[in-house]
Amino acid sequence: MVYFIGAGPGDVDLITVKGREILKGADAVIYAGSLVSSEHLSFCKEGVKTYNSASMNLEEVLEVIKNNRDKIVVRLHTGDPAIYGAIKEQMDELDKMNISYEVIPGVSSFTAAAAAIKKEFTLPKVTQTVILTRVEGRTPVPETEDLEKLAAVGASMAIFLSISMIDKVVEKLKKGYGRNVPIAVVERATWEDERAIIGTLDDISEKVKAANITKCAQILVGDFIDCDYNKSLLYDKSFTHMYRKGV
């Protein structure tokens, strides 16, 4: 049995209880060593086999799984494996080999980044939509999902895997939003060396370069970072909650 487990954004305690319990019983663990804290391995049982996928290709990962097909294998991914986790291609191959698997969700870096700056993506009368995306690099982006077009929606945005192209990101965002909106860059959210920079589209590139942030950072954009908003009706005294009384 193979478990694709989201290890969370950095802090070793942000893995789910279910994820950690499965990890404790694993016979083999393949973890993303460049992004997942090695401290997770301290929870594994004695004798567990560990493999750092940072130096492995897909075929090598599948070979480890194949050689342990009758055991419990954990594929430990950063954040939540469903977001830029490249798990689809792995699961398709496991289907071909008739190997069972399960996906255990985790805390994504985009929500960890929002928590780091103590902000909420969805505010009444501001936006009720969050767009998760990236700028095109080695991995292409569909033309209909160009960052400029997405920014034109005016929603809150979390941009993955793009900090090394901050100038390109800002250029597209300026054209899309059509104004100078707030933006935050959060490096290594929830790790001990976490850093957060808040600015606007006019000054964020300079601030990021001055801080020498070049990787492992989330880019958050939108009015939610600094704006006036209406209070939610959820806790308004005039709001009626629907519930069923116990019998």
mmCIF file of N, CA and C in Angstrom, residues 83-220:
data_model
loop_
_atom_site.group_PDB
_atom_site.id
_atom_site.type_symbol
_atom_site.label_atom_id
_atom_site.label_comp_id
_atom_site.label_asym_id
_atom_site.label_seq_id
_atom_site.Cartn_x
_atom_site.Cartn_y
_atom_site.Cartn_z
ATOM 1 N N ILE A 83 -1.509 19.935 -4.931
ATOM 2 C CA ILE A 83 -1.161 21.215 -5.557
ATOM 3 C C ILE A 83 0.299 21.187 -5.982
ATOM 4 N N TYR A 84 0.534 21.154 -7.287
ATOM 5 C CA TYR A 84 1.894 21.087 -7.852
ATOM 6 C C TYR A 84 2.700 19.938 -7.237
ATOM 7 N N GLY A 85 2.022 18.828 -6.976
ATOM 8 C CA GLY A 85 2.681 17.699 -6.338
ATOM 9 C C GLY A 85 3.170 16.633 -7.302
ATOM 10 N N ALA A 86 2.788 16.746 -8.584
ATOM 11 C CA ALA A 86 3.165 15.756 -9.601
ATOM 12 C C ALA A 86 2.816 14.337 -9.162
ATOM 13 N N ILE A 87 1.655 14.177 -8.507
ATOM 14 C CA ILE A 87 1.269 12.840 -8.045
ATOM 15 C C ILE A 87 0.439 12.088 -9.089
ATOM 16 N N LYS A 88 -0.186 12.792 -9.999
ATOM 17 C CA LYS A 88 -1.013 12.137 -11.012
ATOM 18 C C LYS A 88 -0.203 11.128 -11.808
ATOM 19 N N GLU A 89 0.983 11.514 -12.243
ATOM 20 C CA GLU A 89 1.810 10.620 -13.052
ATOM 21 C C GLU A 89 2.273 9.404 -12.255
ATOM 22 N N GLN A 90 2.448 9.583 -10.950
ATOM 23 C CA GLN A 90 2.827 8.463 -10.102
ATOM 24 C C GLN A 90 1.648 7.510 -9.908
ATOM 25 N N MET A 91 0.473 8.076 -9.659
ATOM 26 C CA MET A 91 -0.707 7.247 -9.434
ATOM 27 C C MET A 91 -1.098 6.468 -10.686
ATOM 28 N N ASP A 92 -0.930 7.083 -11.844
ATOM 29 C CA ASP A 92 -1.242 6.390 -13.090
ATOM 30 C C ASP A 92 -0.372 5.140 -13.253
ATOM 31 N N GLU A 93 0.899 5.275 -12.892
ATOM 32 C CA GLU A 93 1.810 4.128 -12.994
ATOM 33 C C GLU A 93 1.472 3.058 -11.960
ATOM 34 N N LEU A 94 1.042 3.476 -10.779
ATOM 35 C CA LEU A 94 0.647 2.505 -9.755
ATOM 36 C C LEU A 94 -0.600 1.742 -10.187
ATOM 37 N N ASP A 95 -1.493 2.431 -10.890
ATOM 38 C CA ASP A 95 -2.678 1.751 -11.431
ATOM 39 C C ASP A 95 -2.260 0.642 -12.394
ATOM 40 N N LYS A 96 -1.260 0.957 -13.222
ATOM 41 C CA LYS A 96 -0.782 -0.038 -14.193
ATOM 42 C C LYS A 96 -0.164 -1.246 -13.492
ATOM 43 N N MET A 97 0.467 -1.004 -12.345
ATOM 44 C CA MET A 97 1.115 -2.089 -11.601
ATOM 45 C C MET A 97 0.171 -2.754 -10.606
ATOM 46 N N ASN A 98 -1.085 -2.271 -10.598
ATOM 47 C CA ASN A 98 -2.100 -2.816 -9.684
ATOM 48 C C ASN A 98 -1.665 -2.702 -8.222
ATOM 49 N N ILE A 99 -1.087 -1.546 -7.880
ATOM 50 C CA ILE A 99 -0.670 -1.253 -6.506
ATOM 51 C C ILE A 99 -1.634 -0.236 -5.911
ATOM 52 N N SER A 100 -2.214 -0.552 -4.768
ATOM 53 C CA SER A 100 -3.184 0.332 -4.124
ATOM 54 C C SER A 100 -2.501 1.555 -3.517
ATOM 55 N N TYR A 101 -3.224 2.666 -3.470
ATOM 56 C CA TYR A 101 -2.674 3.889 -2.883
ATOM 57 C C TYR A 101 -3.791 4.758 -2.335
ATOM 58 N N GLU A 102 -3.396 5.686 -1.489
ATOM 59 C CA GLU A 102 -4.335 6.634 -0.881
ATOM 60 C C GLU A 102 -3.624 7.980 -0.748
ATOM 61 N N VAL A 103 -4.385 9.049 -0.856
ATOM 62 C CA VAL A 103 -3.822 10.397 -0.720
ATOM 63 C C VAL A 103 -4.295 11.007 0.592
ATOM 64 N N ILE A 104 -3.349 11.454 1.400
ATOM 65 C CA ILE A 104 -3.652 12.125 2.669
ATOM 66 C C ILE A 104 -3.327 13.603 2.509
ATOM 67 N N PRO A 105 -4.316 14.492 2.543
ATOM 68 C CA PRO A 105 -4.049 15.921 2.310
ATOM 69 C C PRO A 105 -3.189 16.550 3.393
ATOM 70 N N GLY A 106 -2.648 17.703 3.067
ATOM 71 C CA GLY A 106 -1.800 18.423 4.019
ATOM 72 C C GLY A 106 -2.035 19.923 3.952
ATOM 73 N N VAL A 107 -1.372 20.666 4.812
ATOM 74 C CA VAL A 107 -1.463 22.128 4.829
ATOM 75 C C VAL A 107 -0.613 22.685 3.691
ATOM 76 N N SER A 108 -1.206 23.457 2.823
ATOM 77 C CA SER A 108 -0.477 24.022 1.685
ATOM 78 C C SER A 108 0.308 25.265 2.083
ATOM 79 N N SER A 109 1.344 25.535 1.330
ATOM 80 C CA SER A 109 2.168 26.721 1.607
ATOM 81 C C SER A 109 1.402 28.019 1.393
ATOM 82 N N PHE A 110 0.351 27.995 0.558
ATOM 83 C CA PHE A 110 -0.367 29.257 0.326
ATOM 84 C C PHE A 110 -1.198 29.653 1.551
ATOM 85 N N THR A 111 -1.769 28.672 2.246
ATOM 86 C CA THR A 111 -2.490 29.011 3.469
ATOM 87 C C THR A 111 -1.508 29.304 4.606
ATOM 88 N N ALA A 112 -0.369 28.637 4.603
ATOM 89 C CA ALA A 112 0.656 28.915 5.611
ATOM 90 C C ALA A 112 1.194 30.327 5.441
ATOM 91 N N ALA A 113 1.330 30.771 4.204
ATOM 92 C CA ALA A 113 1.829 32.123 3.938
ATOM 93 C C ALA A 113 0.840 33.176 4.416
ATOM 94 N N ALA A 114 -0.459 32.924 4.189
ATOM 95 C CA ALA A 114 -1.483 33.855 4.665
ATOM 96 C C ALA A 114 -1.478 33.919 6.190
ATOM 97 N N ALA A 115 -1.279 32.761 6.823
ATOM 98 C CA ALA A 115 -1.213 32.726 8.282
ATOM 99 C C ALA A 115 -0.001 33.494 8.793
ATOM 100 N N ALA A 116 1.102 33.415 8.061
ATOM 101 C CA ALA A 116 2.335 34.088 8.471
ATOM 102 C C ALA A 116 2.167 35.602 8.532
ATOM 103 N N ILE A 117 1.379 36.152 7.608
ATOM 104 C CA ILE A 117 1.166 37.609 7.604
ATOM 105 C C ILE A 117 -0.162 37.982 8.267
ATOM 106 N N LYS A 118 -0.823 36.963 8.835
ATOM 107 C CA LYS A 118 -2.074 37.167 9.581
ATOM 108 C C LYS A 118 -3.151 37.866 8.736
ATOM 109 N N LYS A 119 -3.401 37.288 7.574
ATOM 110 C CA LYS A 119 -4.408 37.831 6.674
ATOM 111 C C LYS A 119 -5.391 36.750 6.244
ATOM 112 N N GLU A 120 -6.572 37.190 5.780
ATOM 113 C CA GLU A 120 -7.605 36.282 5.294
ATOM 114 C C GLU A 120 -7.858 36.562 3.820
ATOM 115 N N PHE A 121 -7.801 35.526 2.994
ATOM 116 C CA PHE A 121 -7.962 35.693 1.548
ATOM 117 C C PHE A 121 -9.344 36.190 1.154
ATOM 118 N N THR A 122 -10.374 35.743 1.869
ATOM 119 C CA THR A 122 -11.753 36.002 1.457
ATOM 120 C C THR A 122 -12.449 36.947 2.430
ATOM 121 N N LEU A 123 -12.660 38.163 1.995
ATOM 122 C CA LEU A 123 -13.286 39.180 2.826
ATOM 123 C C LEU A 123 -14.559 39.689 2.160
ATOM 124 N N PRO A 124 -15.667 39.828 2.925
ATOM 125 C CA PRO A 124 -16.911 40.339 2.363
ATOM 126 C C PRO A 124 -16.726 41.705 1.709
ATOM 127 N N LYS A 125 -17.316 41.872 0.549
ATOM 128 C CA LYS A 125 -17.271 43.107 -0.247
ATOM 129 C C LYS A 125 -15.889 43.391 -0.835
ATOM 130 N N VAL A 126 -14.931 42.463 -0.620
ATOM 131 C CA VAL A 126 -13.596 42.622 -1.214
ATOM 132 C C VAL A 126 -13.398 41.543 -2.267
ATOM 133 N N THR A 127 -13.384 40.290 -1.855
ATOM 134 C CA THR A 127 -13.368 39.172 -2.786
ATOM 135 C C THR A 127 -13.736 37.894 -2.058
ATOM 136 N N GLN A 128 -14.359 37.000 -2.779
ATOM 137 C CA GLN A 128 -14.711 35.686 -2.264
ATOM 138 C C GLN A 128 -14.037 34.590 -3.088
ATOM 139 N N THR A 129 -12.989 34.978 -3.776
ATOM 140 C CA THR A 129 -12.298 34.057 -4.679
ATOM 141 C C THR A 129 -10.790 34.105 -4.452
ATOM 142 N N VAL A 130 -10.169 32.918 -4.461
ATOM 143 C CA VAL A 130 -8.715 32.816 -4.383
ATOM 144 C C VAL A 130 -8.219 32.063 -5.619
ATOM 145 N N ILE A 131 -7.289 32.653 -6.328
ATOM 146 C CA ILE A 131 -6.707 32.020 -7.507
ATOM 147 C C ILE A 131 -5.321 31.497 -7.153
ATOM 148 N N LEU A 132 -5.108 30.202 -7.376
ATOM 149 C CA LEU A 132 -3.799 29.585 -7.182
ATOM 150 C C LEU A 132 -3.186 29.370 -8.557
ATOM 151 N N THR A 133 -2.000 29.904 -8.764
ATOM 152 C CA THR A 133 -1.413 29.800 -10.087
ATOM 153 C C THR A 133 0.102 29.933 -10.011
ATOM 154 N N ARG A 134 0.731 30.002 -11.173
ATOM 155 C CA ARG A 134 2.170 30.225 -11.280
ATOM 156 C C ARG A 134 2.434 30.921 -12.603
ATOM 157 N N VAL A 135 3.594 31.544 -12.722
ATOM 158 C CA VAL A 135 3.972 32.154 -13.993
ATOM 159 C C VAL A 135 4.705 31.087 -14.805
ATOM 160 N N GLU A 136 4.652 31.203 -16.131
ATOM 161 C CA GLU A 136 5.299 30.191 -16.952
ATOM 162 C C GLU A 136 6.824 30.270 -16.827
ATOM 163 N N GLY A 137 7.428 29.107 -16.693
ATOM 164 C CA GLY A 137 8.890 28.996 -16.648
ATOM 165 C C GLY A 137 9.252 27.805 -17.502
ATOM 166 N N ARG A 138 9.972 26.841 -16.913
ATOM 167 C CA ARG A 138 10.241 25.607 -17.653
ATOM 168 C C ARG A 138 8.950 24.843 -17.904
ATOM 169 N N THR A 139 8.014 24.962 -16.960
ATOM 170 C CA THR A 139 6.694 24.355 -17.151
ATOM 171 C C THR A 139 5.769 25.391 -17.779
ATOM 172 N N PRO A 140 5.215 25.104 -18.960
ATOM 173 C CA PRO A 140 4.336 26.076 -19.622
ATOM 174 C C PRO A 140 3.013 26.235 -18.899
ATOM 175 N N VAL A 141 2.360 27.353 -19.149
ATOM 176 C CA VAL A 141 1.036 27.639 -18.588
ATOM 177 C C VAL A 141 0.079 27.844 -19.762
ATOM 178 N N PRO A 142 -1.119 27.269 -19.712
ATOM 179 C CA PRO A 142 -2.080 27.479 -20.803
ATOM 180 C C PRO A 142 -2.296 28.969 -21.065
ATOM 181 N N GLU A 143 -2.432 29.319 -22.330
ATOM 182 C CA GLU A 143 -2.573 30.730 -22.712
ATOM 183 C C GLU A 143 -3.752 31.400 -22.011
ATOM 184 N N THR A 144 -4.804 30.639 -21.789
ATOM 185 C CA THR A 144 -5.989 31.199 -21.141
ATOM 186 C C THR A 144 -5.753 31.481 -19.661
ATOM 187 N N GLU A 145 -4.642 30.954 -19.113
ATOM 188 C CA GLU A 145 -4.333 31.152 -17.695
ATOM 189 C C GLU A 145 -3.125 32.063 -17.504
ATOM 190 N N ASP A 146 -2.840 32.870 -18.496
ATOM 191 C CA ASP A 146 -1.746 33.827 -18.363
ATOM 192 C C ASP A 146 -1.981 34.704 -17.131
ATOM 193 N N LEU A 147 -0.913 34.988 -16.400
ATOM 194 C CA LEU A 147 -1.040 35.715 -15.139
ATOM 195 C C LEU A 147 -1.742 37.054 -15.304
ATOM 196 N N GLU A 148 -1.502 37.736 -16.392
ATOM 197 C CA GLU A 148 -2.155 39.023 -16.636
ATOM 198 C C GLU A 148 -3.666 38.865 -16.730
ATOM 199 N N LYS A 149 -4.116 37.813 -17.405
ATOM 200 C CA LYS A 149 -5.553 37.566 -17.554
ATOM 201 C C LYS A 149 -6.193 37.199 -16.219
ATOM 202 N N LEU A 150 -5.502 36.392 -15.437
ATOM 203 C CA LEU A 150 -6.034 35.999 -14.129
ATOM 204 C C LEU A 150 -6.107 37.198 -13.188
ATOM 205 N N ALA A 151 -5.096 38.053 -13.242
ATOM 206 C CA ALA A 151 -5.070 39.235 -12.373
ATOM 207 C C ALA A 151 -6.219 40.189 -12.694
ATOM 208 N N ALA A 152 -6.665 40.189 -13.941
ATOM 209 C CA ALA A 152 -7.756 41.078 -14.353
ATOM 210 C C ALA A 152 -9.065 40.750 -13.641
ATOM 211 N N VAL A 153 -9.164 39.544 -13.088
ATOM 212 C CA VAL A 153 -10.361 39.160 -12.334
ATOM 213 C C VAL A 153 -10.483 40.012 -11.072
ATOM 214 N N GLY A 154 -9.334 40.394 -10.511
ATOM 215 C CA GLY A 154 -9.326 41.235 -9.311
ATOM 216 C C GLY A 154 -9.432 40.468 -8.013
ATOM 217 N N ALA A 155 -9.354 39.134 -8.084
ATOM 218 C CA ALA A 155 -9.472 38.301 -6.890
ATOM 219 C C ALA A 155 -8.151 38.228 -6.123
ATOM 220 N N SER A 156 -8.201 37.618 -4.938
ATOM 221 C CA SER A 156 -6.973 37.338 -4.195
ATOM 222 C C SER A 156 -6.194 36.277 -4.967
ATOM 223 N N MET A 157 -4.876 36.358 -4.916
ATOM 224 C CA MET A 157 -4.058 35.402 -5.650
ATOM 225 C C MET A 157 -2.919 34.873 -4.786
ATOM 226 N N ALA A 158 -2.575 33.599 -5.006
ATOM 227 C CA ALA A 158 -1.394 32.992 -4.405
ATOM 228 C C ALA A 158 -0.595 32.416 -5.563
ATOM 229 N N ILE A 159 0.621 32.894 -5.727
ATOM 230 C CA ILE A 159 1.431 32.514 -6.880
ATOM 231 C C ILE A 159 2.582 31.618 -6.416
ATOM 232 N N PHE A 160 2.597 30.414 -6.935
ATOM 233 C CA PHE A 160 3.603 29.419 -6.582
ATOM 234 C C PHE A 160 4.797 29.484 -7.549
ATOM 235 N N LEU A 161 5.940 28.994 -7.099
ATOM 236 C CA LEU A 161 7.068 28.653 -7.975
ATOM 237 C C LEU A 161 7.479 29.768 -8.935
ATOM 238 N N SER A 162 7.395 31.002 -8.488
ATOM 239 C CA SER A 162 7.627 32.121 -9.413
ATOM 240 C C SER A 162 8.526 33.222 -8.865
ATOM 241 N N ILE A 163 9.018 33.072 -7.637
ATOM 242 C CA ILE A 163 9.756 34.169 -7.018
ATOM 243 C C ILE A 163 11.029 34.524 -7.777
ATOM 244 N N SER A 164 11.630 33.556 -8.460
ATOM 245 C CA SER A 164 12.865 33.840 -9.210
ATOM 246 C C SER A 164 12.592 34.717 -10.432
ATOM 247 N N MET A 165 11.309 34.871 -10.774
ATOM 248 C CA MET A 165 10.921 35.708 -11.918
ATOM 249 C C MET A 165 10.061 36.874 -11.450
ATOM 250 N N ILE A 166 10.425 37.469 -10.319
ATOM 251 C CA ILE A 166 9.602 38.494 -9.686
ATOM 252 C C ILE A 166 9.316 39.680 -10.611
ATOM 253 N N ASP A 167 10.282 40.088 -11.419
ATOM 254 C CA ASP A 167 10.054 41.223 -12.331
ATOM 255 C C ASP A 167 8.966 40.886 -13.347
ATOM 256 N N LYS A 168 9.028 39.689 -13.879
ATOM 257 C CA LYS A 168 8.028 39.239 -14.848
ATOM 258 C C LYS A 168 6.653 39.145 -14.191
ATOM 259 N N VAL A 169 6.621 38.640 -12.972
ATOM 260 C CA VAL A 169 5.367 38.519 -12.224
ATOM 261 C C VAL A 169 4.741 39.898 -12.017
ATOM 262 N N VAL A 170 5.538 40.837 -11.543
ATOM 263 C CA VAL A 170 5.038 42.187 -11.271
ATOM 264 C C VAL A 170 4.530 42.857 -12.544
ATOM 265 N N GLU A 171 5.262 42.692 -13.624
ATOM 266 C CA GLU A 171 4.856 43.299 -14.894
ATOM 267 C C GLU A 171 3.477 42.808 -15.325
ATOM 268 N N LYS A 172 3.256 41.504 -15.223
ATOM 269 C CA LYS A 172 1.976 40.939 -15.620
ATOM 270 C C LYS A 172 0.855 41.345 -14.656
ATOM 271 N N LEU A 173 1.185 41.385 -13.366
ATOM 272 C CA LEU A 173 0.176 41.768 -12.376
ATOM 273 C C LEU A 173 -0.260 43.217 -12.560
ATOM 274 N N LYS A 174 0.681 44.095 -12.850
ATOM 275 C CA LYS A 174 0.346 45.507 -13.055
ATOM 276 C C LYS A 174 -0.616 45.671 -14.218
ATOM 277 N N LYS A 175 -0.358 44.937 -15.294
ATOM 278 C CA LYS A 175 -1.230 45.031 -16.467
ATOM 279 C C LYS A 175 -2.607 44.442 -16.162
ATOM 280 N N GLY A 176 -2.620 43.370 -15.398
ATOM 281 C CA GLY A 176 -3.883 42.706 -15.094
ATOM 282 C C GLY A 176 -4.751 43.462 -14.113
ATOM 283 N N TYR A 177 -4.169 43.803 -12.969
ATOM 284 C CA TYR A 177 -4.942 44.531 -11.956
ATOM 285 C C TYR A 177 -5.238 45.967 -12.403
ATOM 286 N N GLY A 178 -4.317 46.532 -13.154
ATOM 287 C CA GLY A 178 -4.516 47.894 -13.647
ATOM 288 C C GLY A 178 -4.345 48.974 -12.599
ATOM 289 N N ARG A 179 -3.767 48.597 -11.452
ATOM 290 C CA ARG A 179 -3.535 49.561 -10.389
ATOM 291 C C ARG A 179 -2.488 48.996 -9.428
ATOM 292 N N ASN A 180 -2.104 49.803 -8.477
ATOM 293 C CA ASN A 180 -1.039 49.417 -7.552
ATOM 294 C C ASN A 180 -1.628 48.711 -6.335
ATOM 295 N N VAL A 181 -1.721 47.392 -6.379
ATOM 296 C CA VAL A 181 -2.336 46.633 -5.296
ATOM 297 C C VAL A 181 -1.286 46.119 -4.311
ATOM 298 N N PRO A 182 -1.710 45.784 -3.103
ATOM 299 C CA PRO A 182 -0.783 45.237 -2.101
ATOM 300 C C PRO A 182 -0.268 43.856 -2.524
ATOM 301 N N ILE A 183 0.929 43.534 -2.105
ATOM 302 C CA ILE A 183 1.527 42.237 -2.420
ATOM 303 C C ILE A 183 2.444 41.825 -1.276
ATOM 304 N N ALA A 184 2.493 40.540 -0.993
ATOM 305 C CA ALA A 184 3.364 40.032 0.065
ATOM 306 C C ALA A 184 4.172 38.857 -0.463
ATOM 307 N N VAL A 185 5.399 38.761 -0.012
ATOM 308 C CA VAL A 185 6.251 37.623 -0.341
ATOM 309 C C VAL A 185 6.637 36.956 0.970
ATOM 310 N N VAL A 186 6.310 35.675 1.079
ATOM 311 C CA VAL A 186 6.619 34.932 2.299
ATOM 312 C C VAL A 186 7.589 33.801 1.957
ATOM 313 N N GLU A 187 8.779 33.899 2.492
ATOM 314 C CA GLU A 187 9.817 32.896 2.243
ATOM 315 C C GLU A 187 9.799 31.848 3.353
ATOM 316 N N ARG A 188 9.792 30.580 2.952
ATOM 317 C CA ARG A 188 9.868 29.448 3.882
ATOM 318 C C ARG A 188 8.847 29.580 5.028
ATOM 319 N N ALA A 189 7.592 29.710 4.638
ATOM 320 C CA ALA A 189 6.512 29.851 5.620
ATOM 321 C C ALA A 189 6.513 28.699 6.609
ATOM 322 N N THR A 190 6.462 29.025 7.875
ATOM 323 C CA THR A 190 6.411 28.134 9.049
ATOM 324 C C THR A 190 7.748 27.495 9.416
ATOM 325 N N TRP A 191 8.793 27.699 8.612
ATOM 326 C CA TRP A 191 10.125 27.235 9.009
ATOM 327 C C TRP A 191 10.687 28.227 10.028
ATOM 328 N N GLU A 192 11.735 27.840 10.734
ATOM 329 C CA GLU A 192 12.317 28.719 11.753
ATOM 330 C C GLU A 192 12.890 29.998 11.144
ATOM 331 N N ASP A 193 13.348 29.930 9.891
ATOM 332 C CA ASP A 193 13.933 31.103 9.241
ATOM 333 C C ASP A 193 12.943 31.810 8.310
ATOM 334 N N GLU A 194 11.658 31.660 8.588
ATOM 335 C CA GLU A 194 10.620 32.319 7.803
ATOM 336 C C GLU A 194 10.849 33.825 7.717
ATOM 337 N N ARG A 195 10.599 34.380 6.531
ATOM 338 C CA ARG A 195 10.668 35.840 6.334
ATOM 339 C C ARG A 195 9.467 36.293 5.510
ATOM 340 N N ALA A 196 8.939 37.452 5.841
ATOM 341 C CA ALA A 196 7.808 37.998 5.096
ATOM 342 C C ALA A 196 8.072 39.450 4.747
ATOM 343 N N ILE A 197 7.792 39.800 3.511
ATOM 344 C CA ILE A 197 7.952 41.177 3.039
ATOM 345 C C ILE A 197 6.615 41.635 2.462
ATOM 346 N N ILE A 198 6.143 42.768 2.911
ATOM 347 C CA ILE A 198 4.882 43.316 2.416
ATOM 348 C C ILE A 198 5.149 44.636 1.717
ATOM 349 N N GLY A 199 4.560 44.796 0.553
ATOM 350 C CA GLY A 199 4.746 46.034 -0.201
ATOM 351 C C GLY A 199 3.602 46.220 -1.173
ATOM 352 N N THR A 200 3.905 46.835 -2.288
ATOM 353 C CA THR A 200 2.931 47.018 -3.361
ATOM 354 C C THR A 200 3.603 46.624 -4.668
ATOM 355 N N LEU A 201 2.840 46.603 -5.726
ATOM 356 C CA LEU A 201 3.414 46.245 -7.022
ATOM 357 C C LEU A 201 4.509 47.227 -7.443
ATOM 358 N N ASP A 202 4.463 48.434 -6.907
ATOM 359 C CA ASP A 202 5.470 49.441 -7.272
ATOM 360 C C ASP A 202 6.824 49.215 -6.621
ATOM 361 N N ASP A 203 6.850 48.560 -5.461
ATOM 362 C CA ASP A 203 8.132 48.463 -4.750
ATOM 363 C C ASP A 203 8.564 47.046 -4.371
ATOM 364 N N ILE A 204 7.733 46.046 -4.627
ATOM 365 C CA ILE A 204 8.048 44.705 -4.121
ATOM 366 C C ILE A 204 9.284 44.090 -4.777
ATOM 367 N N SER A 205 9.513 44.365 -6.048
ATOM 368 C CA SER A 205 10.694 43.795 -6.721
ATOM 369 C C SER A 205 11.979 44.248 -6.042
ATOM 370 N N GLU A 206 12.065 45.534 -5.743
ATOM 371 C CA GLU A 206 13.257 46.068 -5.084
ATOM 372 C C GLU A 206 13.424 45.448 -3.700
ATOM 373 N N LYS A 207 12.337 45.312 -2.963
ATOM 374 C CA LYS A 207 12.400 44.755 -1.610
ATOM 375 C C LYS A 207 12.840 43.289 -1.635
ATOM 376 N N VAL A 208 12.334 42.523 -2.588
ATOM 377 C CA VAL A 208 12.684 41.109 -2.701
ATOM 378 C C VAL A 208 14.157 40.944 -3.061
ATOM 379 N N LYS A 209 14.622 41.759 -3.983
ATOM 380 C CA LYS A 209 16.029 41.677 -4.396
ATOM 381 C C LYS A 209 16.958 42.108 -3.269
ATOM 382 N N ALA A 210 16.558 43.120 -2.527
ATOM 383 C CA ALA A 210 17.370 43.589 -1.403
ATOM 384 C C ALA A 210 17.479 42.520 -0.324
ATOM 385 N N ALA A 211 16.414 41.729 -0.167
ATOM 386 C CA ALA A 211 16.406 40.659 0.828
ATOM 387 C C ALA A 211 17.025 39.374 0.291
ATOM 388 N N ASN A 212 17.341 39.367 -0.996
ATOM 389 C CA ASN A 212 17.946 38.206 -1.658
ATOM 390 C C ASN A 212 17.078 36.956 -1.534
ATOM 391 N N ILE A 213 15.785 37.128 -1.771
ATOM 392 C CA ILE A 213 14.863 35.995 -1.775
ATOM 393 C C ILE A 213 14.748 35.488 -3.206
ATOM 394 N N THR A 214 15.188 34.266 -3.439
ATOM 395 C CA THR A 214 15.228 33.728 -4.800
ATOM 396 C C THR A 214 14.495 32.401 -4.965
ATOM 397 N N LYS A 215 14.084 31.771 -3.855
ATOM 398 C CA LYS A 215 13.386 30.496 -3.963
ATOM 399 C C LYS A 215 12.581 30.233 -2.700
ATOM 400 N N CYS A 216 11.774 29.171 -2.748
ATOM 401 C CA CYS A 216 10.966 28.739 -1.591
ATOM 402 C C CYS A 216 10.131 29.872 -1.008
ATOM 403 N N ALA A 217 9.427 30.598 -1.875
ATOM 404 C CA ALA A 217 8.619 31.721 -1.395
ATOM 405 C C ALA A 217 7.272 31.760 -2.105
ATOM 406 N N GLN A 218 6.250 32.112 -1.363
ATOM 407 C CA GLN A 218 4.909 32.328 -1.894
ATOM 408 C C GLN A 218 4.729 33.810 -2.179
ATOM 409 N N ILE A 219 4.051 34.110 -3.286
ATOM 410 C CA ILE A 219 3.697 35.486 -3.611
ATOM 411 C C ILE A 219 2.186 35.625 -3.452
ATOM 412 N N LEU A 220 1.761 36.461 -2.519
ATOM 413 C CA LEU A 220 0.338 36.695 -2.284
ATOM 414 C C LEU A 220 -0.016 38.089 -2.779
#
